[in-house]
Short mmCIF file of N, CA, C and O in Angstrom, two decimals:
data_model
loop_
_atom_site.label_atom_id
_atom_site.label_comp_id
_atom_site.label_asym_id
_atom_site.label_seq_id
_atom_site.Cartn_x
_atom_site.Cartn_y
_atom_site.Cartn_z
N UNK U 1 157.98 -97.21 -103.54
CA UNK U 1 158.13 -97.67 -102.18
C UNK U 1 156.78 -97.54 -101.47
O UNK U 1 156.11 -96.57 -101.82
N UNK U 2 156.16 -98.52 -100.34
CA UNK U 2 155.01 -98.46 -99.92
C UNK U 2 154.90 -97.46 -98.68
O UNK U 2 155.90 -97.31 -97.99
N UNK U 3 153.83 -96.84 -98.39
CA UNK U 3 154.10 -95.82 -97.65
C UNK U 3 153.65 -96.79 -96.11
O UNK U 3 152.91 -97.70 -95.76
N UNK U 4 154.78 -95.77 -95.52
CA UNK U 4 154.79 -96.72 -93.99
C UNK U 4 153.54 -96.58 -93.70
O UNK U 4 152.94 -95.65 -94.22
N UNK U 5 152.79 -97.53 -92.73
CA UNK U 5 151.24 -97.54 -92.20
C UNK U 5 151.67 -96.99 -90.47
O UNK U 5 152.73 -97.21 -89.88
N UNK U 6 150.43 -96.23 -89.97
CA UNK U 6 150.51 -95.73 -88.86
C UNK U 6 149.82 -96.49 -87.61
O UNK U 6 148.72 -96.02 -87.34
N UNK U 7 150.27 -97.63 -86.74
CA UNK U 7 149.18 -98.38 -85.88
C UNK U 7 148.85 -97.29 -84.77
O UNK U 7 147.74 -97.38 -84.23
N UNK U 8 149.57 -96.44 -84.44
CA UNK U 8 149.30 -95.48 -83.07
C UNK U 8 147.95 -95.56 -83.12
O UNK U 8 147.33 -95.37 -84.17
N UNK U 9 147.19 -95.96 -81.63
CA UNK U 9 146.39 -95.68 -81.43
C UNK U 9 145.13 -97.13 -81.86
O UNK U 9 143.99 -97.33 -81.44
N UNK U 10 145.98 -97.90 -82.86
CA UNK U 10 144.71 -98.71 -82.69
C UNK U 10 145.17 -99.77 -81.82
O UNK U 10 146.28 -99.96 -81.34
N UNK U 11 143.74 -100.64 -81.66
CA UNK U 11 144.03 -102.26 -80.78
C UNK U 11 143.67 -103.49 -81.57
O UNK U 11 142.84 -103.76 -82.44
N UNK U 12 144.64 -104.14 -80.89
CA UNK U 12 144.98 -105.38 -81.17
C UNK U 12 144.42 -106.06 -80.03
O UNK U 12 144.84 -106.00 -78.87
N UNK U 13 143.29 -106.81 -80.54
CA UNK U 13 142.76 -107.68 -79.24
C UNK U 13 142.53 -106.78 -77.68
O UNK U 13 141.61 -105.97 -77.52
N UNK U 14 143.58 -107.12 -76.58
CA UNK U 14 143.54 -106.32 -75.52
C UNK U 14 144.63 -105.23 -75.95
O UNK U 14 144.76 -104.40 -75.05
N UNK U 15 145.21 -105.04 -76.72
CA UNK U 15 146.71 -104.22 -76.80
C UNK U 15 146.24 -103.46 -77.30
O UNK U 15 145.54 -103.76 -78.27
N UNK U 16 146.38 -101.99 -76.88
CA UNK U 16 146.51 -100.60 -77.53
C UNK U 16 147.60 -100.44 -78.11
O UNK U 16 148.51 -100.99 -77.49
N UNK U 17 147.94 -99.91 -79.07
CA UNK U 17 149.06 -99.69 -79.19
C UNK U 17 149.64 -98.18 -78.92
O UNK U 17 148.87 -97.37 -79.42
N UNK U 18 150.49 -97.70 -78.43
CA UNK U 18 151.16 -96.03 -77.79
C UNK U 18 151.86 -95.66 -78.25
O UNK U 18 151.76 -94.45 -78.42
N UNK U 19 153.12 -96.33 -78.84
CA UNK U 19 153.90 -95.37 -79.62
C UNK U 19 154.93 -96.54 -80.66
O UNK U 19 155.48 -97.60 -80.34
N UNK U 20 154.90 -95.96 -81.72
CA UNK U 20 156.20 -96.75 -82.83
C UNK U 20 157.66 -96.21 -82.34
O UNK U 20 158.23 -95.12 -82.39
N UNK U 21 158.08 -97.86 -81.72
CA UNK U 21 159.48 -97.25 -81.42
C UNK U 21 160.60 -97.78 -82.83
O UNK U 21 160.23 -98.23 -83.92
N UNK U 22 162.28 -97.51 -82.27
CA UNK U 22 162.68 -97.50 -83.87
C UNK U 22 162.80 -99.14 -83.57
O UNK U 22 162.74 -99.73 -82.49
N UNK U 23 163.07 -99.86 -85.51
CA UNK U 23 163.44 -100.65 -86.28
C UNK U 23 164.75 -101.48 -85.03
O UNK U 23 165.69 -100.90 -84.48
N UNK U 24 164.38 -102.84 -84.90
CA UNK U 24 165.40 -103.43 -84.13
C UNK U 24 165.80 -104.70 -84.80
O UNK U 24 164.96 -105.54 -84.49
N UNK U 25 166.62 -105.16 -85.51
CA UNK U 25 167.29 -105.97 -86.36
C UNK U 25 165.95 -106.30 -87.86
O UNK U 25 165.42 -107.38 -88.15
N UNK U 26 165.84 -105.48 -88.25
CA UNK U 26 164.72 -105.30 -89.25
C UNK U 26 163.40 -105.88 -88.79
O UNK U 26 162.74 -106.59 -89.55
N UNK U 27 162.91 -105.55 -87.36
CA UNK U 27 161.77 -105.91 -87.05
C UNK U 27 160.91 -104.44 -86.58
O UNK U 27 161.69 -103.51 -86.38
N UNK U 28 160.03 -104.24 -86.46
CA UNK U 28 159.53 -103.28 -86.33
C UNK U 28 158.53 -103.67 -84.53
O UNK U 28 157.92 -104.67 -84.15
N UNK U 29 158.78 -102.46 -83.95
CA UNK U 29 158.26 -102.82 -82.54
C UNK U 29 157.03 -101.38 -81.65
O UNK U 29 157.20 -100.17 -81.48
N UNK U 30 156.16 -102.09 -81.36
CA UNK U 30 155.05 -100.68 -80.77
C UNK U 30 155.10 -100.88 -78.87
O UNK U 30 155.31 -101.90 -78.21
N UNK U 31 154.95 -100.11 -78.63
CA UNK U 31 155.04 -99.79 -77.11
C UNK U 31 153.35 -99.86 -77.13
O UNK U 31 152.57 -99.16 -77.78
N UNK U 32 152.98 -101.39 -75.80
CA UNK U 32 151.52 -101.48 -75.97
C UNK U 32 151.16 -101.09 -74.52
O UNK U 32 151.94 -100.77 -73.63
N UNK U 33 149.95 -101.17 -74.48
CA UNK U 33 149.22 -101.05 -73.02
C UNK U 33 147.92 -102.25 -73.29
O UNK U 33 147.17 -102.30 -74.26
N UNK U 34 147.95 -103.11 -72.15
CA UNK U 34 146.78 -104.04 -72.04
C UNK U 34 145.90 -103.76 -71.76
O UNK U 34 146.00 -102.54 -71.61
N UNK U 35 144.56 -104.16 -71.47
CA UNK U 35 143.81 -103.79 -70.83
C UNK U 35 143.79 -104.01 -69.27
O UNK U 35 143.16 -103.23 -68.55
N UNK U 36 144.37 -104.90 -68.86
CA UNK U 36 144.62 -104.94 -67.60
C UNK U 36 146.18 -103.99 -66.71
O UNK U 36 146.86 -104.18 -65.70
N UNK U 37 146.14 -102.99 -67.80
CA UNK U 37 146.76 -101.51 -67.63
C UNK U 37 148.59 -101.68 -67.48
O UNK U 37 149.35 -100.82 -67.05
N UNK U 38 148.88 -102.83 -67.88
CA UNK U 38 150.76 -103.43 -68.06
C UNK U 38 150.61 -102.67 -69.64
O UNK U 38 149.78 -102.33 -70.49
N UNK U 39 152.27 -102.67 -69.28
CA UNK U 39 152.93 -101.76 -70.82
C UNK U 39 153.57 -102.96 -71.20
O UNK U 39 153.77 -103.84 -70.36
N UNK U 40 153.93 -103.08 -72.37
CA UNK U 40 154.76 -104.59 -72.68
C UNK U 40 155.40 -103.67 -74.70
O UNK U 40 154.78 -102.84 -75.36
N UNK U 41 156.03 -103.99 -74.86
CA UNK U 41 156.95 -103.83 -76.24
C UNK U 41 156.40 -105.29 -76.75
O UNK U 41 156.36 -106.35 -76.13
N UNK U 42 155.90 -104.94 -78.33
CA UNK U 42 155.77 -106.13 -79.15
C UNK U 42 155.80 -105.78 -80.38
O UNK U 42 155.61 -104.66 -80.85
N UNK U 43 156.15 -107.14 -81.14
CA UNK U 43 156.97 -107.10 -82.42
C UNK U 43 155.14 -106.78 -82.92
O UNK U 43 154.09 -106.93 -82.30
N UNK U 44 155.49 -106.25 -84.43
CA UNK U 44 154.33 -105.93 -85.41
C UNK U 44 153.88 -106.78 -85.67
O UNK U 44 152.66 -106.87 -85.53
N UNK U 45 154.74 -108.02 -86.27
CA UNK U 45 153.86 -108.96 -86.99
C UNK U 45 152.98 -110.03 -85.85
O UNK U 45 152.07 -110.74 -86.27
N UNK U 46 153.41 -110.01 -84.30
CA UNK U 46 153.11 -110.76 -83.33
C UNK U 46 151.69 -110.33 -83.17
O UNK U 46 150.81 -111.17 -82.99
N UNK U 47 151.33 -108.57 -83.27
CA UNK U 47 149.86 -108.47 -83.12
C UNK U 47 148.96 -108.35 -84.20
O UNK U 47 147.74 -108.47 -84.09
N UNK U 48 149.74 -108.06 -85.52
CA UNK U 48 148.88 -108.49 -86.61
C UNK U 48 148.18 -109.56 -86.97
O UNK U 48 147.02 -109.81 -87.28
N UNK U 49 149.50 -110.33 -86.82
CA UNK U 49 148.76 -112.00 -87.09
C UNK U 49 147.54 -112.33 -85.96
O UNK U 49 146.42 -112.74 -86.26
N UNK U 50 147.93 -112.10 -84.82
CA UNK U 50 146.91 -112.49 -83.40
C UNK U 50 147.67 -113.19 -82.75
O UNK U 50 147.19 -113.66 -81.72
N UNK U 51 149.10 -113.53 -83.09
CA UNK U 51 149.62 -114.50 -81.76
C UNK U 51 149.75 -114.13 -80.78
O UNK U 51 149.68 -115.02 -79.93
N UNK U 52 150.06 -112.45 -80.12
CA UNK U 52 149.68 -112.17 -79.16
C UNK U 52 149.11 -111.12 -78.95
O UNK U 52 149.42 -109.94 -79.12
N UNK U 53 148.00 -111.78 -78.45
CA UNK U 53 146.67 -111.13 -77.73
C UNK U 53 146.70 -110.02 -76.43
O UNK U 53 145.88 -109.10 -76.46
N UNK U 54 147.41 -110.10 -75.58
CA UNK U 54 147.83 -109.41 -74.42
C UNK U 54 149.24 -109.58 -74.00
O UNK U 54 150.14 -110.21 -74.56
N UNK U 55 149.28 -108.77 -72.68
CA UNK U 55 150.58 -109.16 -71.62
C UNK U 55 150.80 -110.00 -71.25
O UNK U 55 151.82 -110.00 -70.56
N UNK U 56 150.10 -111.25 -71.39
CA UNK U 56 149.90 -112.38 -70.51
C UNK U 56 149.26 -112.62 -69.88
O UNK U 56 149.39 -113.78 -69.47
N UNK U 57 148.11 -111.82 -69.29
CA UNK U 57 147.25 -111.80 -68.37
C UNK U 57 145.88 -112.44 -69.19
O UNK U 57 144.83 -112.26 -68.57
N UNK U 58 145.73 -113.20 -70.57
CA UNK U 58 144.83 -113.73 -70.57
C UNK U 58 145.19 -115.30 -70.36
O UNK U 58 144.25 -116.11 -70.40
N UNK U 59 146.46 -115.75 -70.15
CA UNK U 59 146.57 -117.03 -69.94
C UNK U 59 146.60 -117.17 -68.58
O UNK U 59 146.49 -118.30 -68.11
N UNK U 60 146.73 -116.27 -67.90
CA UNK U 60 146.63 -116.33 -66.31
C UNK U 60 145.22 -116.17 -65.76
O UNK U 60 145.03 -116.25 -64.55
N UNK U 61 144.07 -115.91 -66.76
CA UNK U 61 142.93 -115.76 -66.17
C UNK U 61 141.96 -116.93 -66.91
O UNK U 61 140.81 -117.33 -66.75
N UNK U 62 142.95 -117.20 -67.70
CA UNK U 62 142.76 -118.94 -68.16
C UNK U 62 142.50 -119.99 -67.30
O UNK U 62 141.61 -120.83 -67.22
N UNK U 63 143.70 -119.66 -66.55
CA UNK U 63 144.48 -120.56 -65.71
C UNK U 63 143.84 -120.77 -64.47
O UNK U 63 143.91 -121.85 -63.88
N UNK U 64 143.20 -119.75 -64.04
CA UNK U 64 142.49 -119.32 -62.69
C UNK U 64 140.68 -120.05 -63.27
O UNK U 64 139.95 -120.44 -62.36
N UNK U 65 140.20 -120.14 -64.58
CA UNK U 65 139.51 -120.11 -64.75
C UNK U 65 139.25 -121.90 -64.49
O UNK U 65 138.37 -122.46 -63.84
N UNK U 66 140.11 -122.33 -65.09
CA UNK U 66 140.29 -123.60 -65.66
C UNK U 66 141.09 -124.61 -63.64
O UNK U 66 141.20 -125.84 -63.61
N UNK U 67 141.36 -123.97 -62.71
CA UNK U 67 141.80 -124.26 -61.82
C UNK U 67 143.38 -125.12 -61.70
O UNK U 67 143.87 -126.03 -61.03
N UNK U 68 143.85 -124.00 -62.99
CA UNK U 68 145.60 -124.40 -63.52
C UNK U 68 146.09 -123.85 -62.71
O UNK U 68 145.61 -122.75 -62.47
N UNK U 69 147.46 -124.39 -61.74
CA UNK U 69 148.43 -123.35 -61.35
C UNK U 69 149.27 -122.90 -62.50
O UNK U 69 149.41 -123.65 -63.46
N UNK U 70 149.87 -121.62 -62.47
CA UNK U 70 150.30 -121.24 -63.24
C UNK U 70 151.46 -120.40 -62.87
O UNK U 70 151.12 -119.41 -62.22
N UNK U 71 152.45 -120.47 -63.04
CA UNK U 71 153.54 -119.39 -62.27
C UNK U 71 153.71 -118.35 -63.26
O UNK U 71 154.45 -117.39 -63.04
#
């Protein structure tokens, strides 16, 4: 059996990751912090791969950048 890996503590893009919470329909989930200091829950494989990068706050500073409204 492969031994579980520990993310506590590293980052993903803007996401820290804070704590491994438990197993939720065989997905595995970390309690993050952004850099723009929001907590947000995300699946493992969402910040491994890179699909998500933050809380959302980089498409909103996209958006501001680019002169998108954005709700």
């Amino acid at each position: 059996m492969a031994k579980a890996m520990n993310f506590v503590g590293q980052k993903y893009n803007r996401l820290l990751i804070l704590e491994k919470l438990p197993k939720k329909d065989k997905n595995q989930y970390y309690k993050c912090k952004c850099d723009c200091g929001n907590i947000k829950i995300i699946n493992q494989s969402a910040l491994r791969s890179g699909k998500t990068k933050s809380c959302g706050c980089l498409i909103r500073l996209f958006c501001e950048s680019q002169n998108i409204k954005y709700n």
